[in-house]
Short mmCIF file of C-alpha atoms and ligand atoms in Angstrom, two decimals:
data_model
loop_
_atom_site.label_atom_id
_atom_site.label_comp_id
_atom_site.label_asym_id
_atom_site.label_seq_id
_atom_site.Cartn_x
_atom_site.Cartn_y
_atom_site.Cartn_z
CA MET A 1399 -2.08 40.19 -30.92
CA ASP A 1400 1.28 41.20 -29.34
CA LYS A 1401 1.16 38.40 -26.92
CA LEU A 1402 1.62 36.09 -29.97
CA THR A 1403 4.37 37.97 -31.67
CA ASN A 1404 6.40 39.26 -28.62
CA THR A 1405 8.70 36.85 -26.86
CA PHE A 1406 7.64 35.97 -23.38
CA ASP A 1407 8.95 38.06 -20.64
CA PHE A 1408 10.77 35.55 -18.58
CA ASN A 1409 12.80 38.10 -16.74
CA THR A 1410 9.72 39.51 -15.08
CA TYR A 1411 7.65 36.43 -14.70
CA GLY A 1412 10.37 34.05 -14.18
CA LYS A 1413 11.41 36.22 -11.26
CA LYS A 1414 7.76 36.54 -10.00
CA VAL A 1415 7.48 32.54 -10.10
CA PHE A 1416 10.85 31.81 -8.43
CA ASP A 1417 10.42 34.63 -5.70
CA PHE A 1418 7.17 32.84 -5.09
CA ILE A 1419 9.05 29.50 -4.78
CA ASP A 1420 11.57 30.81 -2.49
CA LYS A 1421 8.99 32.16 -0.24
CA TYR A 1422 7.02 29.11 -0.29
CA PHE A 1423 9.88 26.94 0.97
CA LYS A 1424 11.02 29.34 3.52
CA SER A 1425 7.33 29.75 4.96
CA ILE A 1426 6.16 26.18 4.27
CA GLU A 1427 5.51 25.48 8.01
CA GLY A 1428 3.07 28.16 7.92
CA TYR A 1429 0.62 26.20 5.66
CA PRO A 1430 -1.88 23.50 6.81
CA VAL A 1431 -0.24 20.19 5.80
CA ILE A 1432 -3.49 19.03 4.45
CA ALA A 1433 -5.52 21.35 2.25
CA GLN A 1434 -8.42 22.58 4.39
CA VAL A 1435 -11.26 22.34 1.74
CA ASN A 1436 -14.18 20.34 0.85
CA PRO A 1437 -14.91 18.66 -2.35
CA GLY A 1438 -15.88 21.16 -4.97
CA ASP A 1439 -14.46 24.27 -3.12
CA ILE A 1440 -11.61 24.83 -5.53
CA ALA A 1441 -13.59 24.05 -8.71
CA LYS A 1442 -16.64 26.48 -7.98
CA GLN A 1443 -14.20 29.53 -7.70
CA LEU A 1444 -13.12 28.91 -11.24
CA PRO A 1445 -15.14 29.94 -14.27
CA ALA A 1446 -16.95 27.26 -16.08
CA GLN A 1447 -15.69 28.86 -19.51
CA PRO A 1448 -12.11 29.30 -20.49
CA PRO A 1449 -11.46 32.95 -21.44
CA LEU A 1450 -11.81 34.19 -24.98
CA ALA A 1451 -9.50 37.10 -24.55
CA PRO A 1452 -6.07 36.89 -22.93
CA ASP A 1453 -5.60 37.13 -19.25
CA SER A 1454 -2.80 38.92 -17.65
CA MET A 1455 0.11 36.81 -16.11
CA GLU A 1456 -0.51 38.94 -13.06
CA ASP A 1457 -4.05 37.89 -12.77
CA ILE A 1458 -3.07 34.28 -13.41
CA LEU A 1459 -0.29 34.15 -10.87
CA ARG A 1460 -2.84 35.91 -8.40
CA ASP A 1461 -5.31 33.19 -8.76
CA PHE A 1462 -2.74 30.63 -8.59
CA GLU A 1463 -2.08 31.80 -5.06
CA ASP A 1464 -5.54 32.76 -4.03
CA ILE A 1465 -7.41 29.87 -5.41
CA ILE A 1466 -4.86 27.07 -6.18
CA ILE A 1467 -2.58 27.08 -3.33
CA PRO A 1468 -5.45 26.82 -0.46
CA GLY A 1469 -6.39 23.56 -2.33
CA ILE A 1470 -2.79 22.01 -2.22
CA THR A 1471 -1.76 19.34 0.24
CA HIS A 1472 1.92 20.22 0.99
CA TRP A 1473 4.06 17.10 0.28
CA ASN A 1474 7.02 19.13 1.01
CA HIS A 1475 5.98 20.08 4.35
CA PRO A 1476 8.00 18.63 7.10
CA MET A 1477 4.93 17.51 8.88
CA PHE A 1478 3.74 15.32 6.07
CA MET A 1479 4.30 12.02 7.33
CA ALA A 1480 1.76 9.95 5.51
CA MET A 1481 1.75 7.37 2.67
CA PHE A 1482 5.35 7.83 1.32
CA ASN A 1483 6.64 11.36 1.25
CA SER A 1484 7.64 12.89 -2.08
CA THR A 1485 9.57 16.02 -1.60
CA SER A 1486 11.00 18.31 -4.35
CA THR A 1487 14.16 20.30 -4.17
CA GLY A 1488 15.87 23.20 -5.63
CA PRO A 1489 18.12 21.36 -8.30
CA GLY A 1490 15.02 19.13 -9.51
CA ILE A 1491 12.79 21.98 -9.77
CA LEU A 1492 15.22 23.93 -11.92
CA ALA A 1493 15.73 20.93 -14.00
CA GLU A 1494 12.02 20.54 -14.43
CA ALA A 1495 11.71 24.16 -15.74
CA LEU A 1496 14.54 23.38 -18.28
CA THR A 1497 12.95 20.14 -19.22
CA ALA A 1498 9.82 22.02 -19.90
CA ALA A 1499 11.59 24.79 -21.80
CA LEU A 1500 13.61 22.46 -24.01
CA ASN A 1501 10.61 20.11 -24.40
CA ALA A 1502 12.79 17.36 -25.96
CA ASN A 1503 11.00 14.24 -26.67
CA GLY A 1504 13.04 11.22 -26.44
CA PHE A 1505 11.33 8.22 -28.24
CA LEU A 1506 14.13 8.41 -30.73
CA TRP A 1507 17.73 8.74 -29.90
CA MET A 1508 17.75 11.40 -32.77
CA GLY A 1509 14.64 13.27 -30.99
CA SER A 1510 17.42 14.49 -28.65
CA PRO A 1511 20.59 12.43 -28.29
CA SER A 1512 21.55 13.90 -24.91
CA LEU A 1513 18.07 12.78 -23.41
CA THR A 1514 18.86 9.16 -24.20
CA GLU A 1515 22.42 9.17 -23.38
CA LEU A 1516 21.97 11.21 -20.07
CA GLU A 1517 19.12 8.83 -19.07
CA ASN A 1518 21.47 6.06 -19.69
CA VAL A 1519 24.45 7.54 -17.73
CA VAL A 1520 22.19 8.70 -14.61
CA LEU A 1521 20.52 5.07 -14.56
CA LYS A 1522 24.27 3.80 -14.49
CA TRP A 1523 25.08 5.92 -11.74
CA PHE A 1524 22.10 5.22 -9.58
CA GLY A 1525 22.29 1.63 -10.12
CA MET A 1526 25.88 1.74 -9.04
CA LEU A 1527 24.79 3.47 -5.85
CA VAL A 1528 22.22 0.93 -4.90
CA GLY A 1529 23.96 -2.19 -6.24
CA VAL A 1530 21.99 -3.02 -9.44
CA PRO A 1531 24.31 -5.09 -11.39
CA GLY A 1532 26.39 -2.99 -14.08
CA ASP A 1533 25.14 -4.76 -17.17
CA TYR A 1534 21.47 -4.32 -16.55
CA PHE A 1535 19.75 -2.15 -19.09
CA GLY A 1536 17.84 0.94 -17.60
CA ILE A 1537 14.97 3.11 -18.66
CA ILE A 1538 12.93 5.84 -16.98
CA TYR A 1539 9.06 5.59 -16.66
CA ASP A 1540 6.65 7.94 -15.05
CA SER A 1541 5.87 5.63 -11.97
CA ALA A 1542 6.39 2.16 -10.26
CA SER A 1543 2.91 1.08 -11.44
CA THR A 1544 4.20 1.59 -15.03
CA SER A 1545 7.58 -0.09 -14.30
CA THR A 1546 5.85 -3.12 -12.66
CA MET A 1547 3.54 -3.63 -15.61
CA HIS A 1548 6.35 -3.48 -18.03
CA ALA A 1549 8.12 -6.13 -15.96
CA ILE A 1550 4.98 -8.25 -16.14
CA ALA A 1551 4.57 -7.67 -19.97
CA ALA A 1552 8.07 -8.79 -20.32
CA ALA A 1553 7.60 -11.93 -18.32
CA ARG A 1554 4.59 -12.60 -20.13
CA GLU A 1555 6.49 -12.08 -23.69
CA LEU A 1556 8.85 -14.55 -22.40
CA VAL A 1557 6.67 -17.26 -21.29
CA LEU A 1558 4.32 -16.99 -24.49
CA ASN A 1559 7.01 -16.32 -27.17
CA LYS A 1560 6.75 -19.80 -28.26
CA TYR A 1561 3.08 -19.07 -29.23
CA ASP A 1562 4.09 -16.17 -31.06
CA PHE A 1563 2.04 -14.14 -28.59
CA LYS A 1564 3.00 -10.82 -29.93
CA HIS A 1565 1.20 -11.50 -33.24
CA GLU A 1566 -1.27 -13.84 -32.50
CA GLY A 1567 -2.48 -12.83 -28.79
CA PHE A 1568 -3.43 -15.53 -26.34
CA PRO A 1569 -3.24 -18.99 -27.83
CA SER A 1570 -6.75 -20.37 -28.56
CA GLY A 1571 -7.27 -23.91 -28.18
CA THR A 1572 -4.99 -24.27 -25.17
CA ASN A 1573 -6.22 -23.89 -21.55
CA LEU A 1574 -3.60 -21.59 -20.80
CA LYS A 1575 -3.60 -19.80 -17.50
CA LEU A 1576 -0.88 -17.63 -16.33
CA ARG A 1577 0.11 -17.02 -12.76
CA ILE A 1578 1.92 -14.04 -10.91
CA TYR A 1579 3.06 -14.50 -7.28
CA CYS A 1580 3.80 -11.81 -4.68
CA SER A 1581 3.45 -11.26 -0.89
CA GLU A 1582 0.11 -10.63 0.69
CA PHE A 1583 1.53 -7.18 1.47
CA ALA A 1584 2.67 -6.58 -2.34
CA HIS A 1585 1.46 -3.03 -3.82
CA SER A 1586 -1.82 -3.04 -5.72
CA SER A 1587 0.20 -2.10 -8.81
CA VAL A 1588 0.91 -5.81 -9.15
CA ASP A 1589 -2.79 -6.49 -9.43
CA LYS A 1590 -3.28 -3.52 -11.63
CA GLY A 1591 -0.65 -4.97 -14.14
CA ALA A 1592 -2.36 -8.35 -13.92
CA MET A 1593 -5.61 -6.74 -14.91
CA VAL A 1594 -4.53 -4.76 -17.92
CA LEU A 1595 -2.24 -7.65 -19.47
CA GLY A 1596 -4.96 -10.02 -19.41
CA VAL A 1597 -3.82 -12.39 -16.48
CA GLY A 1598 -6.69 -11.46 -14.36
CA LEU A 1599 -6.90 -10.64 -10.59
CA ASN A 1600 -7.59 -14.16 -9.56
CA ASN A 1601 -4.30 -15.14 -10.94
CA VAL A 1602 -2.29 -12.90 -8.76
CA ILE A 1603 -1.49 -15.37 -5.96
CA LYS A 1604 -0.74 -13.70 -2.60
CA ILE A 1605 1.90 -15.70 -0.56
CA LYS A 1606 1.75 -15.89 3.32
CA THR A 1607 4.47 -13.97 5.15
CA ASP A 1608 6.22 -14.60 8.44
CA LYS A 1609 6.46 -12.72 11.70
CA ASN A 1610 8.40 -10.04 9.87
CA LEU A 1611 5.69 -9.72 7.28
CA SER A 1612 8.34 -10.98 4.66
CA MET A 1613 7.40 -13.40 2.01
CA ILE A 1614 7.97 -17.16 2.92
CA PRO A 1615 10.13 -18.72 0.05
CA ASP A 1616 8.68 -22.18 1.12
CA GLU A 1617 5.22 -21.10 0.67
CA LEU A 1618 5.96 -19.75 -2.62
CA GLU A 1619 7.73 -22.77 -3.84
CA LYS A 1620 4.73 -24.87 -2.65
CA ALA A 1621 2.20 -22.80 -4.45
CA ILE A 1622 4.24 -22.93 -7.71
CA LYS A 1623 4.45 -26.58 -7.44
CA GLN A 1624 0.70 -26.89 -6.64
CA ASP A 1625 -0.23 -24.72 -9.63
CA ARG A 1626 1.90 -26.48 -12.11
CA GLU A 1627 0.15 -29.82 -10.97
CA LYS A 1628 -3.11 -28.11 -11.82
CA GLY A 1629 -1.74 -27.03 -15.14
CA TYR A 1630 -1.41 -23.33 -14.28
CA VAL A 1631 1.64 -21.49 -15.93
CA PRO A 1632 3.63 -19.75 -13.29
CA PHE A 1633 5.48 -16.85 -15.23
CA CYS A 1634 6.17 -13.96 -12.71
CA VAL A 1635 7.27 -13.14 -9.06
CA VAL A 1636 7.20 -9.99 -7.48
CA ALA A 1637 9.38 -9.58 -4.52
CA THR A 1638 9.22 -6.15 -2.56
CA ALA A 1639 11.95 -4.42 -0.90
CA GLY A 1640 9.91 -2.14 1.51
CA THR A 1641 6.09 -2.92 1.27
CA THR A 1642 3.89 -0.02 1.17
CA SER A 1643 1.73 -0.95 4.27
CA PHE A 1644 4.65 -2.12 6.59
CA THR A 1645 7.97 -1.71 4.75
CA SER A 1646 8.60 -5.50 4.93
CA ILE A 1647 11.45 -6.82 2.91
CA ASP A 1648 10.92 -10.23 0.84
CA PRO A 1649 13.98 -12.50 0.92
CA ILE A 1650 15.18 -11.59 -2.55
CA ASP A 1651 18.01 -14.18 -2.60
CA ALA A 1652 16.03 -17.28 -1.64
CA ILE A 1653 13.08 -16.17 -3.90
CA GLY A 1654 15.57 -15.62 -6.62
CA SER A 1655 16.81 -19.16 -6.32
CA ILE A 1656 13.35 -20.59 -6.59
CA CYS A 1657 12.75 -18.47 -9.73
CA SER A 1658 15.94 -19.46 -11.26
CA SER A 1659 15.17 -23.10 -11.00
CA GLU A 1660 11.43 -22.77 -12.07
CA ASN A 1661 12.54 -20.52 -14.74
CA ILE A 1662 10.25 -17.52 -13.69
CA TRP A 1663 10.64 -14.13 -14.23
CA LEU A 1664 11.52 -12.19 -10.98
CA HIS A 1665 10.69 -8.56 -10.44
CA ILE A 1666 12.00 -6.51 -7.47
CA ASP A 1667 9.70 -3.62 -6.24
CA GLY A 1668 11.98 -1.07 -4.41
CA ALA A 1669 9.77 1.79 -5.19
CA TYR A 1670 10.28 3.29 -1.74
CA GLY A 1671 12.89 1.22 -0.07
CA GLY A 1672 15.29 0.86 -2.89
CA SER A 1673 16.84 4.15 -2.52
CA SER A 1674 18.15 3.40 0.92
CA ALA A 1675 20.35 0.74 -0.68
CA ILE A 1676 22.67 3.81 -1.31
CA LEU A 1677 23.94 3.13 2.37
CA GLU A 1678 26.21 0.19 3.08
CA GLU A 1679 24.18 -0.82 6.06
CA MET A 1680 21.17 -1.19 3.87
CA LYS A 1681 22.63 -3.10 1.03
CA TYR A 1682 21.23 -6.22 2.46
CA ILE A 1683 17.83 -5.53 1.26
CA PHE A 1684 18.88 -6.44 -2.41
CA LYS A 1685 20.97 -9.45 -1.44
CA GLY A 1686 20.53 -11.71 -4.35
CA ILE A 1687 19.37 -8.91 -6.57
CA GLU A 1688 21.63 -10.42 -9.64
CA LYS A 1689 19.07 -13.38 -9.63
CA ALA A 1690 16.44 -10.67 -10.62
CA ASP A 1691 15.16 -10.03 -14.10
CA SER A 1692 13.94 -6.63 -13.39
CA VAL A 1693 13.96 -3.90 -10.53
CA VAL A 1694 12.12 -0.72 -9.87
CA ILE A 1695 13.08 2.08 -7.60
CA ASN A 1696 11.48 5.48 -7.51
CA PRO A 1697 13.66 8.51 -7.05
CA HIS A 1698 10.35 10.70 -6.55
CA LYS A 1699 9.79 8.68 -3.30
CA TRP A 1700 12.95 8.64 -1.07
CA PHE A 1701 15.44 10.49 -3.33
CA PHE A 1702 14.02 14.00 -3.26
CA ASN A 1703 13.07 14.45 -6.96
CA PRO A 1704 9.87 16.16 -7.95
CA THR A 1705 7.24 13.69 -9.14
CA ASP A 1706 7.39 11.77 -11.28
CA ILE A 1707 10.46 9.51 -12.04
CA SER A 1708 10.76 5.74 -11.81
CA LEU A 1709 13.78 3.75 -12.64
CA PHE A 1710 13.28 0.22 -14.21
CA TYR A 1711 16.31 -2.12 -14.70
CA THR A 1712 16.13 -5.39 -16.56
CA LYS A 1713 18.77 -8.17 -17.22
CA LYS A 1714 16.80 -8.92 -20.34
CA PRO A 1715 16.28 -5.91 -22.50
CA GLU A 1716 15.76 -7.90 -25.43
CA VAL A 1717 12.77 -9.43 -23.98
CA LEU A 1718 11.40 -6.04 -23.07
CA LYS A 1719 12.09 -5.01 -26.69
CA ASP A 1720 10.38 -7.88 -28.11
CA ALA A 1721 7.29 -7.04 -26.02
CA PHE A 1722 7.08 -3.54 -27.11
CA SER A 1723 8.96 -2.71 -30.17
CA ILE A 1724 7.13 -2.03 -33.33
CA VAL A 1725 8.43 0.32 -35.71
CA PRO A 1726 6.38 1.85 -38.27
CA GLU A 1727 8.02 3.38 -41.43
CA TYR A 1728 7.54 7.01 -40.21
CA LEU A 1729 9.82 6.06 -37.27
CA LYS A 1730 12.45 4.67 -38.96
CA THR A 1731 15.88 6.10 -38.69
CA ASN A 1732 19.38 5.52 -39.92
CA ASN A 1733 21.09 5.48 -36.34
CA GLU A 1734 20.86 1.50 -36.18
CA GLU A 1735 23.54 1.48 -33.29
CA ALA A 1736 21.55 3.88 -31.11
CA VAL A 1737 19.12 2.95 -28.45
CA ASN A 1738 15.67 4.18 -29.45
CA LEU A 1739 13.73 4.23 -25.83
CA MET A 1740 10.38 4.01 -27.73
CA ASP A 1741 11.28 0.21 -28.20
CA TYR A 1742 11.43 -0.47 -24.56
CA GLY A 1743 8.05 0.52 -23.46
CA PHE A 1744 4.39 1.56 -24.07
CA GLN A 1745 4.48 5.01 -24.50
CA LEU A 1746 6.10 6.92 -27.55
CA GLY A 1747 6.55 10.54 -26.34
CA ARG A 1748 8.77 10.84 -23.20
CA ARG A 1749 9.90 13.70 -21.01
CA PHE A 1750 13.57 14.33 -20.25
CA ARG A 1751 13.12 13.08 -16.73
CA ALA A 1752 16.89 12.21 -16.29
CA LEU A 1753 17.73 15.85 -15.98
CA LYS A 1754 16.37 16.26 -12.70
CA LEU A 1755 18.05 13.46 -11.17
CA TRP A 1756 21.36 14.28 -12.70
CA PHE A 1757 20.95 17.82 -11.09
CA THR A 1758 20.11 16.41 -7.67
CA ILE A 1759 22.86 14.12 -7.39
CA ARG A 1760 25.54 16.61 -8.68
CA TYR A 1761 24.28 19.50 -6.70
CA TYR A 1762 23.92 17.50 -3.26
CA GLY A 1763 26.73 14.98 -3.94
CA VAL A 1764 26.36 11.19 -2.85
CA GLU A 1765 27.79 11.66 0.68
CA ASN A 1766 25.11 14.39 1.51
CA LEU A 1767 22.31 12.27 0.13
CA LYS A 1768 23.40 9.29 2.19
CA GLY A 1769 23.57 11.36 5.28
CA ILE A 1770 20.02 12.51 4.69
CA ILE A 1771 18.75 8.97 4.06
CA ARG A 1772 20.71 7.78 7.13
CA GLU A 1773 19.21 10.55 9.13
CA HIS A 1774 15.71 9.65 8.30
CA ILE A 1775 16.33 6.00 9.41
CA SER A 1776 17.73 7.15 12.64
CA LEU A 1777 14.72 9.44 13.33
CA ALA A 1778 12.40 6.62 12.61
CA LYS A 1779 14.33 4.65 15.19
CA MET A 1780 14.01 7.33 17.66
CA PHE A 1781 10.23 7.36 17.19
CA GLU A 1782 9.96 3.69 17.26
CA LYS A 1783 11.78 3.86 20.77
CA LEU A 1784 9.16 6.56 21.95
CA ILE A 1785 6.52 4.00 20.84
CA VAL A 1786 8.08 1.10 22.43
CA ASP A 1787 8.95 2.80 25.71
CA SER A 1788 5.39 4.10 26.11
CA ASN A 1789 3.05 1.88 27.95
CA GLU A 1790 0.06 3.58 25.98
CA PHE A 1791 1.22 2.61 22.39
CA GLU A 1792 2.15 -0.51 20.55
CA LEU A 1793 4.46 -1.16 17.85
CA ILE A 1794 2.88 -3.04 15.09
CA ALA A 1795 5.78 -3.98 12.74
CA PRO A 1796 9.57 -4.09 12.60
CA VAL A 1797 11.04 -0.84 11.24
CA PRO A 1798 13.75 -1.77 8.72
CA PHE A 1799 13.52 1.58 7.09
CA SER A 1800 12.06 4.84 8.00
CA THR A 1801 8.39 4.14 8.44
CA VAL A 1802 6.92 3.34 11.88
CA CYS A 1803 3.72 1.38 12.11
CA PHE A 1804 2.05 1.78 15.58
CA ARG A 1805 -1.28 2.17 17.37
CA TYR A 1806 -2.75 3.50 20.59
CA ASN A 1807 -3.15 0.62 22.98
CA PRO A 1808 -3.68 1.47 26.54
CA GLY A 1809 -4.34 -2.19 27.46
CA ASN A 1810 -7.93 -1.94 28.68
CA MET A 1811 -9.89 -1.92 25.31
CA ASN A 1812 -11.05 -4.59 23.05
CA GLU A 1813 -10.13 -4.96 19.22
CA GLU A 1814 -13.04 -3.05 17.94
CA GLN A 1815 -12.55 -0.30 20.49
CA LEU A 1816 -8.99 0.12 19.56
CA ASN A 1817 -9.93 0.20 15.90
CA SER A 1818 -12.46 2.97 16.54
CA ILE A 1819 -10.25 5.16 18.75
CA ASN A 1820 -7.10 4.81 16.64
CA LYS A 1821 -9.07 5.96 13.57
CA LYS A 1822 -10.53 8.90 15.66
CA ILE A 1823 -7.02 9.95 16.84
CA MET A 1824 -5.67 9.90 13.27
CA ASP A 1825 -8.67 11.67 11.84
CA ASN A 1826 -8.34 14.39 14.56
CA LEU A 1827 -4.86 14.89 14.16
CA ASN A 1828 -5.18 15.23 10.13
CA LYS A 1829 -8.10 17.63 10.86
CA SER A 1830 -5.80 19.78 12.88
CA GLY A 1831 -3.93 20.80 9.83
CA LYS A 1832 -0.75 20.34 11.71
CA ILE A 1833 0.38 16.91 10.65
CA TYR A 1834 -0.45 14.48 8.02
CA LEU A 1835 -0.52 10.70 9.02
CA SER A 1836 -1.94 7.77 7.06
CA HIS A 1837 -3.26 4.23 8.23
CA THR A 1838 -3.22 0.75 7.09
CA LYS A 1839 -4.69 -2.47 8.33
CA LEU A 1840 -2.87 -5.57 9.80
CA LYS A 1841 -5.14 -8.62 9.91
CA GLU A 1842 -8.14 -6.61 11.28
CA LYS A 1843 -5.93 -4.13 13.34
CA TYR A 1844 -6.36 -0.37 12.45
CA VAL A 1845 -2.71 0.84 12.15
CA ILE A 1846 -1.12 4.44 12.15
CA ARG A 1847 1.75 5.05 9.76
CA LEU A 1848 4.45 7.66 10.47
CA VAL A 1849 6.92 8.10 7.68
CA VAL A 1850 10.27 10.00 7.86
CA ALA A 1851 11.48 10.53 4.11
CA GLY A 1852 10.87 13.98 3.38
CA PHE A 1853 13.82 16.29 2.58
CA TYR A 1854 12.93 18.83 5.08
CA GLN A 1855 12.20 16.69 8.11
CA LYS A 1856 14.20 17.00 11.23
CA GLN A 1857 14.27 15.67 14.76
CA GLU A 1858 12.28 18.73 15.83
CA HIS A 1859 9.40 17.61 13.44
CA ILE A 1860 9.43 14.12 14.84
CA MET A 1861 9.15 15.49 18.54
CA LYS A 1862 6.46 17.66 17.49
CA ALA A 1863 4.54 14.66 15.92
CA TRP A 1864 4.99 12.84 19.29
CA LYS A 1865 3.59 15.68 21.18
CA LEU A 1866 0.74 16.05 18.89
CA ILE A 1867 -0.28 12.55 19.08
CA LYS A 1868 0.05 12.48 22.79
CA GLU A 1869 -2.08 15.67 23.04
CA THR A 1870 -4.70 14.16 21.00
CA VAL A 1871 -4.98 11.07 22.85
CA SER A 1872 -5.47 12.99 26.30
CA ASN A 1873 -8.03 15.12 24.51
CA LEU A 1874 -10.15 12.14 23.72
C1 PLP B 897 4.23 3.65 -4.05
C2 PLP B 897 4.56 2.30 -4.32
C3 PLP B 897 4.09 1.80 -5.77
C4 PLP B 897 3.56 2.68 -6.61
O1 PLP B 897 4.32 3.82 -7.22
P1 PLP B 897 3.72 4.62 -8.11
O2 PLP B 897 5.03 5.36 -8.75
O3 PLP B 897 3.07 5.86 -7.44
O4 PLP B 897 3.12 4.06 -9.28
C5 PLP B 897 4.67 0.55 -5.94
N1 PLP B 897 5.32 -0.22 -5.24
C6 PLP B 897 5.51 0.00 -4.09
C7 PLP B 897 6.13 -0.82 -2.86
C8 PLP B 897 5.14 1.36 -3.52
O5 PLP B 897 5.32 1.96 -2.32
#
C-alpha cells in the first residue's frame, strides 16, 4: 500500500528519465531511423494481462528501453527525411512534463486562467511572426486535421445559419448540396472534414493546378459559377500554402478575391509551410491572408514542438462560436467577460499546449528560430542543385520550401521501369535503417521526397543522404 500513501520519488525517477532523454539525444544517430521490427513483434513481448500487483519503476523503465524503444521510429533522427518531420527539443519536452504535472484542463477560463491567457498570448506572438492579422482570434487544437474540420464547420454554420442549422440540422424539403473547393494536391483532411460534416466526398471539388502545381484561380472561379448554375451551394475554399506532396503554394490573394466576391469562406492550410513565413523572404506565401476567414499552422511540424500542437486563427470567431457553443447548466460560470475555449471547438477538455510553444520561443529566441528555418531552406536548395546537376536524377517539382521531390532517371527507361526502380531505391534505402524517405505520385510518376525540417539536421546529413542514394543506385 505504501505506493499509494507515499509521495512519488521524482528525484530518483525523474533523474533516471532525464538521464535517458539526455543520452537519447546525444546518441540518436546510433539508432536505426525506422524501427527494424515486423508487425506484432512489440506486442508479443508484452503480457496479455495487466499486472495485479505493482511493478517497480526500475522494471517499467527497463522494459521501456528493452521492448518499447526498439519499436520506435525516430522522428528526431537527423536522417528522418520522410513525410514532414516533427522534432522535439529541450524546452518543449520540459514544458510537456510541466503540462502533465499541472494537469490543468482549459475548457473554461476558470479551469486555469493562465492556460487560456497564455494560449491567447502565444497565438498572438506566433501570428505576429508569420503575418496573421492582429485582430484574428486564435485557438490551439491537436492537429491540422482538427483545425480544418473546425474551419469547414464554421463555414457550414455561416451558410446554413438562415435555416437554423444548429437546431434543425440540414433543411428538409430543399435540395441543398454544399460544395468545398481545394487544389488537387490539398491534404486529405479536407476530404475527412467533408465526410464527418455531412458534406460528402463527392462535393469536395479538386481544382486543377498550373505548372508549379498551384491552384488556378480561373479554374476555381469557373467551377464555382458552374456549380451555382446547377444549384449547388459553394460555401468553402481551402487554399494550401505548402501542399503535402509537393509543397506547392496556392495563390491566396487571387483566390481570396474570388471568395470575397462570391461570399465563400476561405481557409488557408499552412500546416507545414506556414511556419516559414517567420522569414521576410517567405512572407509572400501568405500574401492576401487578410482575405482569409481562417488559417492553420502546425508548430509540431516545422517549429520544433513535440506533437501535438496546431494553431487555428479566424477572422470570424463569432461564427465559430455559433457552430460550437452550447452551455449546459453545470458549465455556467460568473466570468462573463472571459473567453471560455470550450465555446470554440468540439472538444471540452483541453491540454495546456501553449506552454511548450512559449518555452520554445523564449528559450531559442526568434532570431535563432529564423536561422534554423532559413538553414533548412538553403540545405534543400543545396540538395536540389545536386539533383539538377546530376544527369542521373530528375527534379519533379519546384522547391519553394525545404522539401525536394525527385526521381532517378538515367534517360533510358520507360515510365513503368522508372516507377519500379524508384520504388526499389526508396525501399532499399529505408530498409537500411540509415535514412527514412517517403514518396508520392505525380500523375502516374513515382516520386521520392526528401524533407529538411528537423531541428537536428545539418549539411553533413544532407550529404550523407546524397551518398546513400547514389550508393543504392549503383548497387542495383
Ligand atoms: C500534415 C498536413 C496536414 C495534417 O496535419 P495533422 O496535424 O497531422 O492533422 C494538413 N495539411 C497539410 C498541408 C499537411 O501537410
